[in-house]
Short mmCIF file of C-alpha atoms in Angstrom, two decimals:
data_model
loop_
_atom_site.label_atom_id
_atom_site.label_comp_id
_atom_site.label_asym_id
_atom_site.label_seq_id
_atom_site.Cartn_x
_atom_site.Cartn_y
_atom_site.Cartn_z
CA MET A 1 -66.97 -43.24 -17.79
CA SER A 2 -66.66 -46.34 -19.94
CA CYS A 3 -69.31 -44.90 -22.26
CA LEU A 4 -67.51 -41.59 -22.48
CA SER A 5 -64.21 -43.21 -23.27
CA SER A 6 -65.71 -44.88 -26.37
CA LEU A 7 -67.69 -41.94 -27.73
CA GLN A 8 -67.06 -40.78 -31.25
CA PRO A 9 -68.14 -37.36 -32.57
CA SER A 10 -71.44 -36.92 -34.44
CA THR A 11 -73.83 -39.94 -34.61
CA THR A 12 -72.41 -41.98 -31.73
CA ALA A 13 -72.56 -39.04 -29.33
CA ARG A 14 -76.22 -38.30 -30.21
CA SER A 15 -77.32 -41.94 -29.80
CA CYS A 16 -75.65 -42.16 -26.39
CA LEU A 17 -77.45 -38.95 -25.39
CA ARG A 18 -80.85 -40.36 -26.33
CA ALA A 19 -80.22 -43.61 -24.43
CA THR A 20 -79.18 -41.73 -21.33
CA VAL A 21 -82.23 -39.44 -21.38
CA HIS A 22 -84.54 -42.43 -21.88
CA ARG A 23 -83.11 -44.13 -18.78
CA CYS A 24 -83.56 -40.97 -16.77
CA HIS A 25 -87.31 -40.77 -17.75
CA SER A 26 -87.90 -44.42 -16.88
CA LEU A 27 -86.47 -43.98 -13.37
CA SER A 28 -88.54 -40.91 -12.47
CA PRO A 29 -92.17 -40.04 -13.25
CA ALA A 30 -91.33 -36.39 -13.56
CA PRO A 31 -89.06 -35.35 -16.43
CA LEU A 32 -85.65 -34.11 -15.30
CA PRO A 33 -83.27 -31.83 -17.13
CA PRO A 34 -80.26 -33.60 -18.63
CA PRO A 35 -77.11 -33.69 -16.44
CA ARG A 36 -74.73 -30.76 -16.82
CA PHE A 37 -71.93 -32.85 -18.30
CA LEU A 38 -74.22 -34.02 -21.09
CA LEU A 39 -74.80 -30.45 -22.13
CA ARG A 40 -71.12 -30.27 -23.03
CA LEU A 41 -71.13 -33.41 -25.19
CA PRO A 42 -70.87 -31.51 -28.45
CA ASN A 43 -67.40 -30.43 -27.31
CA LEU A 44 -66.17 -34.03 -27.28
CA ARG A 45 -64.44 -33.38 -30.59
CA ARG A 46 -61.88 -31.31 -28.68
CA LEU A 47 -61.32 -33.81 -25.79
CA THR A 48 -58.26 -36.07 -25.82
CA ILE A 49 -57.00 -38.30 -22.97
CA ARG A 50 -53.29 -37.55 -22.58
CA SER A 51 -52.36 -38.95 -19.13
CA LEU A 52 -53.67 -40.98 -16.23
CA ASP A 53 -54.42 -39.37 -12.89
CA ALA A 54 -53.21 -42.31 -10.80
CA ALA A 55 -49.43 -42.93 -10.69
CA GLN A 56 -48.49 -46.33 -12.08
CA PRO A 57 -45.64 -48.48 -10.68
CA TYR A 58 -43.63 -48.25 -13.90
CA ASP A 59 -44.77 -45.04 -15.47
CA TYR A 60 -42.53 -42.83 -17.57
CA GLU A 61 -41.47 -40.49 -14.78
CA ALA A 62 -40.48 -43.36 -12.49
CA ARG A 63 -38.39 -44.96 -15.22
CA ILE A 64 -36.63 -41.67 -15.98
CA SER A 65 -35.96 -41.05 -12.29
CA ASP A 66 -34.57 -44.56 -11.85
CA ARG A 67 -32.37 -44.17 -14.91
CA PHE A 68 -31.00 -40.83 -13.62
CA HIS A 69 -30.28 -42.35 -10.20
CA LYS A 70 -28.32 -45.20 -11.77
CA SER A 71 -26.37 -42.79 -13.97
CA THR A 72 -25.10 -40.83 -10.97
CA LYS A 73 -24.42 -43.71 -8.56
CA LEU A 74 -21.62 -46.28 -8.65
CA LYS A 75 -21.17 -49.93 -7.74
CA ILE A 76 -18.00 -49.85 -5.63
CA ALA A 77 -16.13 -52.89 -4.32
CA ILE A 78 -14.00 -52.22 -1.25
CA VAL A 79 -11.09 -54.66 -1.00
CA GLY A 80 -9.79 -54.57 2.56
CA PHE A 81 -12.79 -53.97 4.81
CA GLY A 82 -10.94 -53.05 7.96
CA ASN A 83 -11.25 -49.87 10.00
CA PHE A 84 -10.62 -47.44 7.14
CA GLY A 85 -12.67 -49.40 4.60
CA GLN A 86 -15.67 -49.37 6.93
CA PHE A 87 -15.11 -45.66 7.57
CA LEU A 88 -15.40 -44.89 3.83
CA ALA A 89 -18.28 -47.33 3.31
CA LYS A 90 -20.53 -45.39 5.69
CA THR A 91 -20.32 -42.28 3.52
CA LEU A 92 -20.65 -44.20 0.26
CA ILE A 93 -23.83 -45.89 1.47
CA ARG A 94 -25.27 -42.63 2.77
CA GLN A 95 -24.74 -41.06 -0.64
CA GLY A 96 -26.70 -43.87 -2.32
CA HIS A 97 -23.89 -45.87 -3.92
CA THR A 98 -23.95 -49.68 -4.01
CA VAL A 99 -21.10 -51.04 -1.90
CA LEU A 100 -19.60 -54.53 -2.00
CA ALA A 101 -16.78 -55.68 0.25
CA HIS A 102 -14.10 -58.37 0.43
CA SER A 103 -11.53 -58.96 3.12
CA ARG A 104 -9.33 -61.72 4.50
CA SER A 105 -11.15 -61.48 7.83
CA ASP A 106 -14.87 -62.15 8.14
CA TYR A 107 -16.65 -58.79 8.42
CA SER A 108 -20.03 -60.09 7.25
CA GLY A 109 -21.74 -58.99 10.47
CA VAL A 110 -20.41 -55.44 10.23
CA ALA A 111 -21.27 -55.35 6.52
CA ASP A 112 -24.90 -56.33 7.19
CA THR A 113 -25.18 -53.56 9.75
CA LEU A 114 -23.88 -50.97 7.28
CA GLY A 115 -25.92 -52.23 4.33
CA VAL A 116 -22.90 -53.61 2.47
CA SER A 117 -22.80 -56.93 0.58
CA PHE A 118 -19.84 -58.93 1.92
CA PHE A 119 -18.02 -61.56 -0.16
CA SER A 120 -15.52 -63.90 1.46
CA ASP A 121 -14.42 -65.13 -2.01
CA ALA A 122 -12.73 -62.66 -4.35
CA ASP A 123 -14.04 -64.54 -7.40
CA ASP A 124 -17.62 -64.00 -6.28
CA LEU A 125 -16.92 -60.32 -5.72
CA CYS A 126 -15.42 -59.79 -9.16
CA GLU A 127 -18.28 -61.65 -10.86
CA GLU A 128 -20.58 -58.90 -9.58
CA HIS A 129 -18.75 -56.62 -12.07
CA PRO A 130 -18.23 -53.57 -9.86
CA GLU A 131 -17.45 -50.34 -11.67
CA VAL A 132 -14.78 -49.37 -9.13
CA ILE A 133 -12.31 -51.50 -7.16
CA LEU A 134 -11.29 -49.48 -4.09
CA LEU A 135 -8.17 -50.84 -2.38
CA CYS A 136 -8.20 -50.10 1.37
CA THR A 137 -5.44 -52.53 2.34
CA SER A 138 -2.34 -51.77 4.37
CA ILE A 139 0.68 -50.51 2.44
CA ILE A 140 2.76 -53.62 3.04
CA SER A 141 -0.01 -56.03 1.92
CA THR A 142 -1.10 -54.12 -1.20
CA GLU A 143 0.98 -56.07 -3.71
CA ARG A 144 -0.09 -59.46 -2.34
CA VAL A 145 -3.77 -58.51 -2.36
CA LEU A 146 -3.64 -56.99 -5.85
CA ARG A 147 -1.97 -60.07 -7.32
CA SER A 148 -4.57 -62.33 -5.69
CA LEU A 149 -7.55 -60.68 -7.41
CA PRO A 150 -9.04 -62.59 -10.40
CA LEU A 151 -8.74 -59.68 -12.83
CA GLN A 152 -10.05 -61.81 -15.70
CA ARG A 153 -13.50 -61.85 -14.05
CA LEU A 154 -13.79 -58.07 -14.08
CA LYS A 155 -15.14 -55.94 -16.88
CA ARG A 156 -12.51 -54.40 -19.12
CA SER A 157 -11.80 -50.76 -18.22
CA THR A 158 -12.71 -51.27 -14.53
CA LEU A 159 -11.51 -48.30 -12.45
CA PHE A 160 -8.92 -49.14 -9.77
CA VAL A 161 -8.49 -46.69 -6.90
CA ASP A 162 -6.18 -46.80 -3.90
CA VAL A 163 -6.23 -44.72 -0.71
CA LEU A 164 -2.71 -45.43 0.54
CA SER A 165 -0.62 -42.84 2.38
CA VAL A 166 2.16 -43.26 -0.19
CA LYS A 167 1.55 -42.75 -3.88
CA GLU A 168 4.53 -43.65 -6.09
CA PHE A 169 4.49 -47.23 -4.81
CA PRO A 170 0.84 -48.07 -5.70
CA ARG A 171 1.11 -46.13 -8.96
CA ASN A 172 4.06 -48.24 -10.13
CA LEU A 173 2.35 -51.40 -8.85
CA PHE A 174 -0.86 -50.67 -10.76
CA MET A 175 1.01 -49.90 -13.95
CA GLN A 176 2.97 -53.14 -13.65
CA ILE A 177 0.15 -55.57 -12.74
CA LEU A 178 -3.11 -54.20 -14.20
CA PRO A 179 -4.01 -54.73 -17.87
CA SER A 180 -3.71 -51.61 -19.99
CA ASP A 181 -7.51 -51.46 -20.42
CA PHE A 182 -8.06 -50.76 -16.71
CA ASP A 183 -8.29 -47.19 -15.44
CA ILE A 184 -6.10 -46.03 -12.54
CA LEU A 185 -6.81 -43.29 -10.01
CA CYS A 186 -4.37 -42.82 -7.13
CA THR A 187 -5.83 -40.95 -4.15
CA HIS A 188 -5.01 -40.08 -0.56
CA PRO A 189 -7.73 -38.90 1.81
CA MET A 190 -5.49 -37.09 4.29
CA PHE A 191 -7.73 -37.93 7.21
CA GLY A 192 -9.03 -41.03 8.92
CA PRO A 193 -11.71 -42.36 11.27
CA GLU A 194 -10.40 -40.21 14.11
CA SER A 195 -9.64 -36.91 12.35
CA GLY A 196 -12.69 -37.25 10.08
CA LYS A 197 -15.23 -38.40 12.65
CA ASP A 198 -16.95 -34.99 12.75
CA GLY A 199 -17.13 -34.59 8.98
CA TRP A 200 -14.79 -34.12 6.04
CA ASN A 201 -15.44 -30.47 5.32
CA GLY A 202 -12.18 -28.63 4.58
CA LEU A 203 -10.01 -31.76 4.89
CA PRO A 204 -7.52 -32.30 2.01
CA PHE A 205 -8.09 -35.05 -0.55
CA VAL A 206 -5.15 -35.60 -2.93
CA TYR A 207 -5.60 -37.40 -6.25
CA ASP A 208 -3.74 -38.18 -9.46
CA LYS A 209 -5.55 -39.37 -12.60
CA VAL A 210 -2.80 -41.77 -13.60
CA ARG A 211 -4.65 -43.49 -16.46
CA ILE A 212 -8.24 -42.65 -17.40
CA GLY A 213 -9.68 -43.66 -20.77
CA SER A 214 -10.89 -40.96 -23.15
CA GLU A 215 -14.41 -42.39 -23.51
CA GLN A 216 -17.04 -40.16 -21.94
CA SER A 217 -18.35 -42.98 -19.75
CA ARG A 218 -14.92 -43.57 -18.22
CA VAL A 219 -14.24 -39.88 -17.68
CA SER A 220 -17.68 -39.52 -16.08
CA ARG A 221 -17.10 -42.52 -13.81
CA CYS A 222 -13.86 -41.03 -12.50
CA GLU A 223 -15.54 -37.68 -11.83
CA ARG A 224 -18.44 -39.37 -10.04
CA PHE A 225 -16.02 -41.11 -7.71
CA LEU A 226 -14.20 -37.86 -6.96
CA ASP A 227 -17.58 -36.23 -6.31
CA VAL A 228 -17.98 -38.56 -3.32
CA PHE A 229 -15.35 -36.48 -1.52
CA ALA A 230 -16.14 -33.13 -3.12
CA THR A 231 -19.77 -33.47 -1.99
CA GLU A 232 -18.59 -33.92 1.60
CA GLY A 233 -16.69 -30.63 1.40
CA CYS A 234 -13.15 -31.98 1.03
CA ARG A 235 -10.46 -29.65 -0.28
CA MET A 236 -9.69 -31.34 -3.60
CA VAL A 237 -5.97 -31.23 -4.51
CA GLU A 238 -4.83 -32.67 -7.83
CA MET A 239 -1.14 -33.53 -7.54
CA SER A 240 1.28 -36.00 -9.08
CA CYS A 241 2.29 -39.03 -7.05
CA VAL A 242 5.92 -37.83 -6.98
CA GLU A 243 4.96 -34.45 -5.54
CA HIS A 244 2.68 -36.05 -2.98
CA ASP A 245 5.40 -38.30 -1.59
CA ARG A 246 7.85 -35.42 -1.31
CA TYR A 247 5.38 -33.28 0.63
CA ALA A 248 4.04 -36.18 2.71
CA ALA A 249 7.51 -37.16 3.92
CA GLY A 250 7.98 -33.68 5.36
CA SER A 251 4.55 -33.54 6.95
CA GLN A 252 2.78 -36.85 7.55
CA PHE A 253 5.89 -38.94 8.24
CA ILE A 254 7.37 -36.33 10.58
CA THR A 255 4.00 -36.02 12.37
CA HIS A 256 3.79 -39.78 12.93
CA THR A 257 7.44 -39.93 14.01
CA MET A 258 7.02 -37.21 16.64
CA GLY A 259 3.78 -38.77 17.85
CA ARG A 260 5.45 -42.14 18.36
CA VAL A 261 8.47 -40.59 20.07
CA LEU A 262 6.15 -38.84 22.51
CA GLU A 263 4.24 -42.09 22.99
CA LYS A 264 7.50 -43.71 24.16
CA LEU A 265 7.69 -41.02 26.86
CA LYS A 266 4.28 -42.16 28.16
CA LEU A 267 2.95 -38.64 28.52
CA GLU A 268 0.08 -38.25 30.98
CA THR A 269 -2.46 -35.53 31.54
CA SER A 270 -2.10 -33.28 34.58
CA PRO A 271 -4.18 -30.69 36.50
CA ILE A 272 -2.09 -27.89 34.95
CA ASN A 273 -2.12 -28.86 31.28
CA THR A 274 -1.29 -26.01 28.93
CA LYS A 275 -2.84 -25.76 25.47
CA GLY A 276 0.49 -26.73 23.95
CA TYR A 277 0.66 -29.85 26.11
CA GLU A 278 -2.94 -30.73 25.19
CA THR A 279 -1.86 -30.51 21.55
CA LEU A 280 0.92 -33.01 22.21
CA LEU A 281 -1.49 -35.39 23.93
CA ASN A 282 -3.86 -35.15 20.94
CA LEU A 283 -0.95 -35.84 18.60
CA VAL A 284 -0.08 -39.00 20.53
CA GLU A 285 -3.70 -40.12 20.49
CA ASN A 286 -4.12 -39.56 16.75
CA THR A 287 -0.90 -41.30 15.73
CA ALA A 288 -0.88 -44.14 18.25
CA SER A 289 -4.36 -45.22 17.17
CA ASP A 290 -2.93 -46.14 13.75
CA SER A 291 -1.18 -49.48 13.33
CA PHE A 292 2.60 -49.68 13.32
CA ASP A 293 2.30 -51.22 9.84
CA LEU A 294 1.07 -47.86 8.59
CA TYR A 295 4.05 -46.04 10.11
CA TYR A 296 6.44 -48.67 8.78
CA GLY A 297 4.86 -48.34 5.34
CA LEU A 298 5.31 -44.56 5.41
CA PHE A 299 9.01 -45.16 6.03
CA MET A 300 9.61 -48.18 3.82
CA TYR A 301 7.65 -47.16 0.70
CA ASN A 302 8.41 -43.44 0.54
CA LYS A 303 11.95 -42.84 -0.63
CA ASN A 304 11.93 -39.35 0.93
CA ALA A 305 11.25 -40.63 4.46
CA LEU A 306 14.86 -41.64 5.27
CA GLU A 307 16.11 -38.16 4.42
CA GLN A 308 13.52 -36.63 6.76
CA LEU A 309 14.53 -39.03 9.54
CA GLU A 310 18.18 -38.01 9.15
CA ARG A 311 17.22 -34.34 9.14
CA LEU A 312 15.21 -34.85 12.32
CA ASP A 313 18.18 -36.55 13.98
CA LEU A 314 20.53 -33.75 12.88
CA ALA A 315 18.12 -31.09 14.17
CA PHE A 316 17.92 -32.80 17.57
CA GLU A 317 21.70 -33.06 17.86
CA SER A 318 22.10 -29.40 16.91
CA LEU A 319 19.54 -28.37 19.52
CA LYS A 320 21.36 -30.36 22.22
CA LYS A 321 24.68 -28.74 21.30
CA GLU A 322 23.18 -25.29 21.52
CA LEU A 323 21.55 -26.07 24.85
CA PHE A 324 24.68 -27.56 26.45
CA GLY A 325 26.80 -24.82 24.92
CA HIS A 326 24.86 -22.18 26.85
CA LEU A 327 25.09 -24.29 30.01
CA HIS A 328 28.88 -24.60 29.55
CA ASP A 329 29.26 -20.79 29.39
CA VAL A 330 27.27 -20.34 32.58
CA LEU A 331 29.36 -22.89 34.46
CA ARG A 332 32.66 -21.35 33.27
CA LYS A 333 31.61 -17.92 34.47
CA GLN A 334 30.49 -19.26 37.84
CA LEU A 335 33.73 -21.20 38.38
CA PHE A 336 36.32 -18.85 36.91
CA GLY A 337 34.64 -15.53 36.26
CA GLN A 338 35.71 -14.01 39.62
CA ALA A 339 39.35 -15.12 39.33
CA GLU A 340 41.75 -12.18 39.09
CA GLY A 341 43.05 -11.47 35.62
CA LEU A 342 41.12 -14.34 34.03
CA VAL A 343 39.56 -13.57 30.71
CA VAL A 344 36.63 -15.79 29.87
CA PRO A 345 36.36 -16.18 26.11
CA GLU A 346 32.97 -15.85 24.51
CA GLU A 347 32.24 -19.31 23.20
CA ARG A 348 29.32 -20.58 21.23
CA PRO A 349 28.89 -24.04 19.77
CA ILE A 350 29.31 -24.29 16.03
CA LEU A 351 25.91 -25.46 14.82
CA SER A 352 25.31 -27.24 11.53
CA GLU A 353 22.70 -25.33 9.59
CA LEU A 354 20.03 -27.61 8.22
CA PRO A 355 20.11 -27.67 4.42
CA SER A 356 16.94 -27.36 2.39
CA ASN A 357 15.00 -30.43 1.33
CA GLY A 358 16.72 -32.33 -1.44
CA ILE A 359 20.25 -31.11 -0.58
CA ALA A 360 22.71 -33.72 0.71
CA LEU A 361 23.18 -33.73 4.48
CA PRO A 362 26.66 -33.04 5.96
CA PRO A 363 28.69 -35.89 7.46
CA PRO A 364 28.00 -36.95 11.10
CA SER A 365 28.90 -34.49 13.86
CA GLY A 366 31.92 -36.58 14.94
CA SER A 367 33.53 -36.20 11.52
CA VAL A 368 32.91 -32.45 11.56
CA ASN A 369 34.55 -32.06 14.98
CA ALA A 370 37.52 -34.12 13.88
CA GLN A 371 38.03 -31.96 10.83
CA SER A 372 37.74 -28.73 12.87
CA ASN A 373 40.32 -30.00 15.41
#
């Protein structure tokens, strides 16, 4: 093959042919016909070596494949590597992204198990120049953690993402603390390690592109991060931080409040559980597994939460009045209904109708009764 690779058309090909035939005659007393491939030597003018059969470690296709892989994957630093941070890291690693982690507590053992690089020093983490900083801290510690990060060690235009259950608070915090070159994406995966343990398909993921640069690379980076959740089948909901907090106060905060109220009752399973009661037990399990700091953060850092708490209190008082009002009618009829000539008036408690969200609540029930008297 070395001879063939150096052949030139015309004279060189003919001289190589003669040398080969001569060697064949010297090895055998009887003349042999020339090999079949030599009969095609005149066609060498049309032969050109274009590729190698054996794959090389750094051939063109491997380089292109590696370049494509890097263009679709991200280097993501998770700040706050607790329960929820580890929950997200598992999916990020499975999708092929590079994950770094930093936390106040030492999670190096857990990180090694998951395939995550753990950094106990925030300076060391930032010097790795991650493309995305993903804040998975508690709501009440977010400001302290954000101010402690050495932002000067990061690349300009780094994308900051939060996953807090409130949105106006981190949005305002990011806008206040982060340099104007940094991109901001506020998100809320409306599920957790318990509700998302069997997969994320169909679960809502809310996001708001607060500040994303116009360069194609920055737009693409944001979309690639969102694709992490879209690929898992999440229901992607783009919504402003203000809208999110208004809706969340009427859903998530109320859910956590009812779950914690039921937890105080110390509900227990029984041999005759109904489906409704099983639902209540599941609600207690899902909400009680979260830290009280989360519930406190939902109340403290969402300005709509207090209104919902007051509405819940008003609804409970109204329900009690209606219940005792019916009981009062029954007792009156039992005690006085058979008395001769006694007319029992038809009485019903005057219930306060709950106003719509955003409308001021009426004064306390005592004030209303005083005015009516």
